[in-house]
One Martini backbone bead per residue (centre of mass of N, CA, C, O) as a GRO file, in nm:
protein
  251
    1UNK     BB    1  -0.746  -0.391  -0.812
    2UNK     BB    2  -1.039  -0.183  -0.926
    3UNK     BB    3  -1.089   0.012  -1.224
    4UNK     BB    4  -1.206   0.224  -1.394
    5UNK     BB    5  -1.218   0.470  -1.683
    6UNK     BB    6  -1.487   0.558  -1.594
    7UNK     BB    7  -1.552   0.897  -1.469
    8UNK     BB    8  -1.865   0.781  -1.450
    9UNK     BB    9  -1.774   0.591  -1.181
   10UNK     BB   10  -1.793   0.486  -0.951
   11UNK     BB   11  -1.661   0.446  -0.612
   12UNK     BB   12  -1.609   0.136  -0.463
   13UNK     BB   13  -1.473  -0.092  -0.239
   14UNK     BB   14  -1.395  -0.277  -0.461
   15UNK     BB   15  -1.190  -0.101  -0.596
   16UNK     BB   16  -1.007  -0.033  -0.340
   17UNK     BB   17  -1.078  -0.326  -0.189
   18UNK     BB   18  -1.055  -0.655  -0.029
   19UNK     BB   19  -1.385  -0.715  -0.097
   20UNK     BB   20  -1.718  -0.873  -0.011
   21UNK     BB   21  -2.027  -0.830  -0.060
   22UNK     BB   22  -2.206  -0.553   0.012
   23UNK     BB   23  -1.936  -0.391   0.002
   24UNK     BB   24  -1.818  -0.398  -0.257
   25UNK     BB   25  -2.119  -0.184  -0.414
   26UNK     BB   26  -2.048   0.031  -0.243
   27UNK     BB   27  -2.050   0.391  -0.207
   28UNK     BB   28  -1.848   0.609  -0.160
   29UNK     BB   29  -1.858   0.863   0.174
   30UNK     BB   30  -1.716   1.081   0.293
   31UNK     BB   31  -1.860   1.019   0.579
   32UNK     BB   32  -1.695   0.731   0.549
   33UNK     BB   33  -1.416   0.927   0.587
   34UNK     BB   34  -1.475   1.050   0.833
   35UNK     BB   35  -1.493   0.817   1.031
   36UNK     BB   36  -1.238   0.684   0.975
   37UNK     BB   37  -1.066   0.916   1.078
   38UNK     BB   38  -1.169   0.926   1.379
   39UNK     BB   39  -1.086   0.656   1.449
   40UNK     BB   40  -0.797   0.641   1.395
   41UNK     BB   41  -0.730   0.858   1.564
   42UNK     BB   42  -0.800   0.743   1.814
   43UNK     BB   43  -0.662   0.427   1.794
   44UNK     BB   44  -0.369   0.596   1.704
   45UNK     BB   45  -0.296   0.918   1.713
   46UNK     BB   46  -0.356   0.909   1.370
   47UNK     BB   47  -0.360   0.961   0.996
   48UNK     BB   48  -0.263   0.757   0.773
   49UNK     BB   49  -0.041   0.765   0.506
   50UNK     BB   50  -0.268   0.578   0.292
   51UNK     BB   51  -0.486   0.480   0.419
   52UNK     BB   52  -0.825   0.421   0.447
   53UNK     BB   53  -0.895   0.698   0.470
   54UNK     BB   54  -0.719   0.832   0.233
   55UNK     BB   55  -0.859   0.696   0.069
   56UNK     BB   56  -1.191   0.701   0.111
   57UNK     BB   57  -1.120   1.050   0.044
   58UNK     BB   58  -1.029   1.012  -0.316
   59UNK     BB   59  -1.275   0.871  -0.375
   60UNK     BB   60  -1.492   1.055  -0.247
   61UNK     BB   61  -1.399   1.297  -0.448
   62UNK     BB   62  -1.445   1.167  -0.721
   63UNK     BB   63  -1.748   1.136  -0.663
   64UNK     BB   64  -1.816   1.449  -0.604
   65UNK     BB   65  -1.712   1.579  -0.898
   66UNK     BB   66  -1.918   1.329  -1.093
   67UNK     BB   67  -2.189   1.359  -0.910
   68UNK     BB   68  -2.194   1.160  -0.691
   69UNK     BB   69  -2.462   1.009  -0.454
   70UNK     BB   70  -2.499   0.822  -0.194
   71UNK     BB   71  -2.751   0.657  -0.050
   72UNK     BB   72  -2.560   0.557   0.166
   73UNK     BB   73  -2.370   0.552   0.472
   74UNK     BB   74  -2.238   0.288   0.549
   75UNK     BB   75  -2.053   0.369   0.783
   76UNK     BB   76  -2.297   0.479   0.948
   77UNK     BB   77  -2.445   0.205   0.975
   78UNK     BB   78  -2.177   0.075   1.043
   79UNK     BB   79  -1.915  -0.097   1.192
   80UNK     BB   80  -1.634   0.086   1.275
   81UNK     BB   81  -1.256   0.015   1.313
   82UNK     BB   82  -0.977  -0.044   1.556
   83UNK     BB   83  -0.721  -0.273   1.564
   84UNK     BB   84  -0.500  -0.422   1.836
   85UNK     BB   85  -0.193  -0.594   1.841
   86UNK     BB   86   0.078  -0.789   1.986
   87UNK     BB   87   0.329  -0.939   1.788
   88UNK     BB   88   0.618  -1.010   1.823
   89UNK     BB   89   0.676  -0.682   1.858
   90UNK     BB   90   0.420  -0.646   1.679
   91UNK     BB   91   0.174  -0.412   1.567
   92UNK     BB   92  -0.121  -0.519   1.475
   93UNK     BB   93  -0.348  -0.338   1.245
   94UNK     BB   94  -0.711  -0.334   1.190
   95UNK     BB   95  -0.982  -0.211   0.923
   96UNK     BB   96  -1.314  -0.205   0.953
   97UNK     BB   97  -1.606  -0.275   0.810
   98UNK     BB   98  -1.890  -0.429   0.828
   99UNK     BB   99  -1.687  -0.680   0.914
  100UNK     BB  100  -1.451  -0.586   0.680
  101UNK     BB  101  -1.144  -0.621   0.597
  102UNK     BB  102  -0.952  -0.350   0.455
  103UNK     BB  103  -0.691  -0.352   0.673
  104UNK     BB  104  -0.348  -0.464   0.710
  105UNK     BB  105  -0.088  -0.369   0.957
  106UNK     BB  106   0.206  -0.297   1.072
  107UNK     BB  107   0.449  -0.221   1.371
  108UNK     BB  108   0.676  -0.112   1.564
  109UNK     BB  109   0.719  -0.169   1.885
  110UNK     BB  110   0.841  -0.039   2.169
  111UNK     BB  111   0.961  -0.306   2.250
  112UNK     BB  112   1.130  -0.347   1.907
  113UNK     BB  113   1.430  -0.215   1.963
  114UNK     BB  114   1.611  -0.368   1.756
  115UNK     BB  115   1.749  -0.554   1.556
  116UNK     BB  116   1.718  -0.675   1.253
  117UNK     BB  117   1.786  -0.963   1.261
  118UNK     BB  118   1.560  -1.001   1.491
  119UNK     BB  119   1.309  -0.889   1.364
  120UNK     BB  120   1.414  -1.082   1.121
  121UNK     BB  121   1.447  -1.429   1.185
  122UNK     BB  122   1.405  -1.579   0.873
  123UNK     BB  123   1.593  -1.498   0.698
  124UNK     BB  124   1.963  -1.556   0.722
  125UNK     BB  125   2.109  -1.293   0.749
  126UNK     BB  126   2.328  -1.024   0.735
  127UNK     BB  127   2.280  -0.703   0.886
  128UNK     BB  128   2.358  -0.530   0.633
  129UNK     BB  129   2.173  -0.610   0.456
  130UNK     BB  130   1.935  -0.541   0.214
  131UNK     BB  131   1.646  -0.467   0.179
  132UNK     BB  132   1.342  -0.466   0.026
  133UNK     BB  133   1.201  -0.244   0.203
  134UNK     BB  134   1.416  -0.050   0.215
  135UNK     BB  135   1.425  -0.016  -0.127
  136UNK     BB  136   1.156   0.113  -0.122
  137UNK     BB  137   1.243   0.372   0.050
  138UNK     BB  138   1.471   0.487  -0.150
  139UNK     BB  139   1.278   0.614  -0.304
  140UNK     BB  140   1.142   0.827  -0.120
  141UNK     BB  141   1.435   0.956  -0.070
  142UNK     BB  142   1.388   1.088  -0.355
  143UNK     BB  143   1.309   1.268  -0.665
  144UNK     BB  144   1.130   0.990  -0.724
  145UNK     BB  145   0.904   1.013  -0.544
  146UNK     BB  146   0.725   1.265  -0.661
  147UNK     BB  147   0.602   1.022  -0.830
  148UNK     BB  148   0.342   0.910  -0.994
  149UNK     BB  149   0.147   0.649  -0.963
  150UNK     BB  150   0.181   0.372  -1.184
  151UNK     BB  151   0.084   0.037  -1.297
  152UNK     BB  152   0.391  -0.034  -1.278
  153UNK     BB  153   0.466   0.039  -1.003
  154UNK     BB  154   0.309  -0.109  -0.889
  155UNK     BB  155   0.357  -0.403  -0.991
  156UNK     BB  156   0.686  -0.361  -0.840
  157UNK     BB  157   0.541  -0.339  -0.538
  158UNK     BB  158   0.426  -0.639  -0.549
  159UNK     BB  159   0.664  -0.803  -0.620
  160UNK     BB  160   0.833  -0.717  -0.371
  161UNK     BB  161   0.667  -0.854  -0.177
  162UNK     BB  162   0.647  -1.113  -0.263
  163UNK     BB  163   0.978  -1.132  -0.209
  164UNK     BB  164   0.946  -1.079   0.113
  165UNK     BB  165   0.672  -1.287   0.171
  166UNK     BB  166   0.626  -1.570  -0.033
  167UNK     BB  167   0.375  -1.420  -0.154
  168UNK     BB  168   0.154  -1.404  -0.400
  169UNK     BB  169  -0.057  -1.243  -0.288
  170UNK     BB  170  -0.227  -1.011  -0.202
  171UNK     BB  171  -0.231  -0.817   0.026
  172UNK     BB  172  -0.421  -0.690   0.240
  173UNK     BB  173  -0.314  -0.360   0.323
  174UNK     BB  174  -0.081  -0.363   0.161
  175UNK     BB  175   0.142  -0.207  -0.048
  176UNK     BB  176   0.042  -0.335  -0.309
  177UNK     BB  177  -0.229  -0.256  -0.294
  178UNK     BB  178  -0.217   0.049  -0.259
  179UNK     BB  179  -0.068   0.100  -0.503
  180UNK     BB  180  -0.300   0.011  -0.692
  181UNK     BB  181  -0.514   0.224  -0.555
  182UNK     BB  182  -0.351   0.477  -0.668
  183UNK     BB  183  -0.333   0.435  -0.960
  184UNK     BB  184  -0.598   0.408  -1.040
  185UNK     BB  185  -0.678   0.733  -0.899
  186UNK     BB  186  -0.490   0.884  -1.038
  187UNK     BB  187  -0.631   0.777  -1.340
  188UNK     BB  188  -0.893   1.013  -1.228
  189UNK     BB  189  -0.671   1.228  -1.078
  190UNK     BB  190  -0.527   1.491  -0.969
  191UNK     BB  191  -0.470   1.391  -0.722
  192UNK     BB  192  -0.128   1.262  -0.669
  193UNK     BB  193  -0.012   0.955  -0.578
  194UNK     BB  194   0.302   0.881  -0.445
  195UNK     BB  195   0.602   0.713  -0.406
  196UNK     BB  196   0.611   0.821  -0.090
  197UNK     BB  197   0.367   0.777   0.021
  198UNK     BB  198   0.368   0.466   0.009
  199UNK     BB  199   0.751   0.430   0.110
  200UNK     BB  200   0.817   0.540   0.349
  201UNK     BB  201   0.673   0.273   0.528
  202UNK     BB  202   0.734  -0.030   0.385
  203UNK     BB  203   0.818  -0.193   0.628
  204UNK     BB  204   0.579  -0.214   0.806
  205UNK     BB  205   0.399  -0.296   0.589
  206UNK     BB  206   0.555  -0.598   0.600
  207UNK     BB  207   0.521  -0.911   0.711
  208UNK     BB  208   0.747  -0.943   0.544
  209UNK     BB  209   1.142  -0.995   0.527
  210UNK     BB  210   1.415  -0.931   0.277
  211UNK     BB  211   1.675  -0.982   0.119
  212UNK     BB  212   1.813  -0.855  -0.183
  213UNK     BB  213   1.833  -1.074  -0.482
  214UNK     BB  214   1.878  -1.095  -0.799
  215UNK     BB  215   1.590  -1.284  -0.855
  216UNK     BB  216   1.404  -1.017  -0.747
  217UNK     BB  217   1.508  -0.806  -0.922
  218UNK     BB  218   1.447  -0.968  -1.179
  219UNK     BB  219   1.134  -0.943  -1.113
  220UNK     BB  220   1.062  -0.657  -1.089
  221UNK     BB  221   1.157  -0.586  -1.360
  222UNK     BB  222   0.950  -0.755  -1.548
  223UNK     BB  223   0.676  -0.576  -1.377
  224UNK     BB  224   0.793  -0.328  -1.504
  225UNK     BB  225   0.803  -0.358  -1.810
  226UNK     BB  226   0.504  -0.518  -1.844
  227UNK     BB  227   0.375  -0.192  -1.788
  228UNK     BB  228   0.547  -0.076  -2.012
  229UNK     BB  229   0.544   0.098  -2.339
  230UNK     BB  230   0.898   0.085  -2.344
  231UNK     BB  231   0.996  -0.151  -2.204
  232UNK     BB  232   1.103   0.010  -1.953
  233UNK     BB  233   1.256   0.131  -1.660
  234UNK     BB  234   1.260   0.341  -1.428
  235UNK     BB  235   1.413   0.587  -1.286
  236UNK     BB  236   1.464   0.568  -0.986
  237UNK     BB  237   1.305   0.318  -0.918
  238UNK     BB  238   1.183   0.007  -0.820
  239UNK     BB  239   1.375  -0.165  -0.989
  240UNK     BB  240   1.620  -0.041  -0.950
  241UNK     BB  241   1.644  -0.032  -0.620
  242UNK     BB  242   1.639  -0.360  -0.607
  243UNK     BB  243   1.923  -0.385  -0.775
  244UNK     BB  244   2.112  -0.200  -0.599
  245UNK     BB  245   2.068  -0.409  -0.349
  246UNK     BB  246   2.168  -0.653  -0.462
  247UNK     BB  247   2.468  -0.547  -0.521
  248UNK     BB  248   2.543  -0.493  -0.242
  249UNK     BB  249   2.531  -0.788  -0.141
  250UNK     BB  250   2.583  -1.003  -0.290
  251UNK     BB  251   2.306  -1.228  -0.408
   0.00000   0.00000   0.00000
C-alpha cells in the first residue's frame, strides 16, 4: 500500500486498497465508510475488525483532521457490495466499491468444523505442527499484541503470508494488506492500530496456510530486519513467533 508522509495529503483509496482506474483517487469520505459499514453489518451481521469499513473510517477521520472535505461521496453515488460464496467449506467473502475489489478473505463455515489437517489438505504435515496462520495469532495473544504497527512488522507480516500461501505478490485484503495499511495510517494519526487488531484472526484471513518451517522462519526475520533502524527483530514479534513456531516443529 502507498501512503504519503505528507500529513496535508489527502487520503484517498489508492492509498488504502489494492485498486486502479477511477477508484484509485477518490478521496475517502466519512459518508464512505459510513455506507461500507451498514453493507458489511448487513450482509455479514457484524463490522469486521480490520476489515474495509474499519480502515476507511481510520483514513476518513484522518482526511477530516487535516480539514480535507471529498468532492464527491464515491460510495454514496457507486456500488457498494458483500458477497458470499462457500468454497471448498470456507466462506470468502469479497467487498467492493464501484465494481473494484477492495477486499477479500475467507472465514471457516459453519460446515468446516473438521481438524486442521483437513482444513489444509495442501500442506502434508502432522496434525500438532504449528502453522504459520496460528504463529502470527500468538502474537495477538501476548502483551506484544497491544505494539503499534509499524512498516518493519508489516514487512513480516507480508513475508509470512507469501510463505503460508506460496504467492510473492500482496493478497488484495489479505494480512499482509490490511498490516502494510495501517502501519501507513499508524504512520499519520494518533489512533494507533495494532498488531491484536490485525493477528487475532490470521489464520482466517490467510487463503493458505502451512506448517512453519525453519526457511519460513528465516524469511521473515530478514524483512523484519531490513525494515528496522537498528536491525534487529522486535521482542516477542512477528519473527520471534515464527522463529519459536519452526523450532517446535522441528523442520
Amino acid at each position: 500500500m502507498r501512503m504519503s508522509n505528507n500529513e496535508d495529503k489527502p487520503i484517498t483509496y489508492g492509498d488504502v486498497f489494492l485498486v486502479s482506474s477511477e477508484l484509485s483517487s477518490e478521496i475517502i469520505a466519512p459518508e464512505d465508510a459510513s455506507i461500507m459499514q451498514s453493507v458489511e453489518s448487513l450482509a455479514l451481521g457484524h463490522v469486521p475488525r480490520g476489515g474495509p469499513a474499519s480502515l476507511m473510517q481510520s483514513a476518513a477521520s484522518q482526511n477530516e483532521r487535516i480539514g480535507v472535505v471529498a468532492t464527491n461521496d464515491f460510495a454514496t453515488e457507486h456500488c457498494v457490495t458483500v458477497s458470499q460464496v462457500e468454497v471448498g467449506g470456507t466462506l470468502v467473502v469479497s467487498e467492493s466499491v464501484g465494481g473494484e475489489v477492495v477486499a477479500q478473505y475467507i472465514y471457516p463455515s459453519e460446515a468446516a468444523d473438521e481438524e486442521r489437517s483437513t482444513r489444509y489438505p495442501t500442506t502434508g504435515v502432522q496434525e500438532d505442527a504449528v502453522t504459520v496462520g496460528e504463529a502470527l495469532e500468538a502474537v495477538a495473544l501476548k502483551p506484544e499484541g497491544n505494539k503499534p504497527i509499524e512498516h518493519s512488522d508489516a514487512a513480516a507480516i507480508q513475508a509470512a503470508e507469501a510463505r503460508a500461501t506460496g504467492r510473492s505478490e500482496v493478497v488484495p485484503g489479505g494480512v499482509g494488506a490490511e498490516a502494510q495499511c495501517a502501519a501507513s495510517i499508524n504512520a499519520q494519526t494518533d489512533d494507533k492500530t495494532t498488531l491484536r487488531d490485525v493477528l487475532k484472526d490470521a489464520t482466517s484471513k490467510l487463503i493458505e496456510d502451512k506448517a512453519a518451517k525453519r526457511e519460513d522462519a528465516e524469511g521473515v526475520v530478514g524483512a523484519e530486519i531490513r525494515n528496522t533502524l537498528d536491525l534487529a527483530i522486535h521482542p516477542g514479534g512477528v519473527a520471534a513467533s515464527i522463529t519459536i513456531a519452526s523450532d517446535l516443529n522441528k523442520f
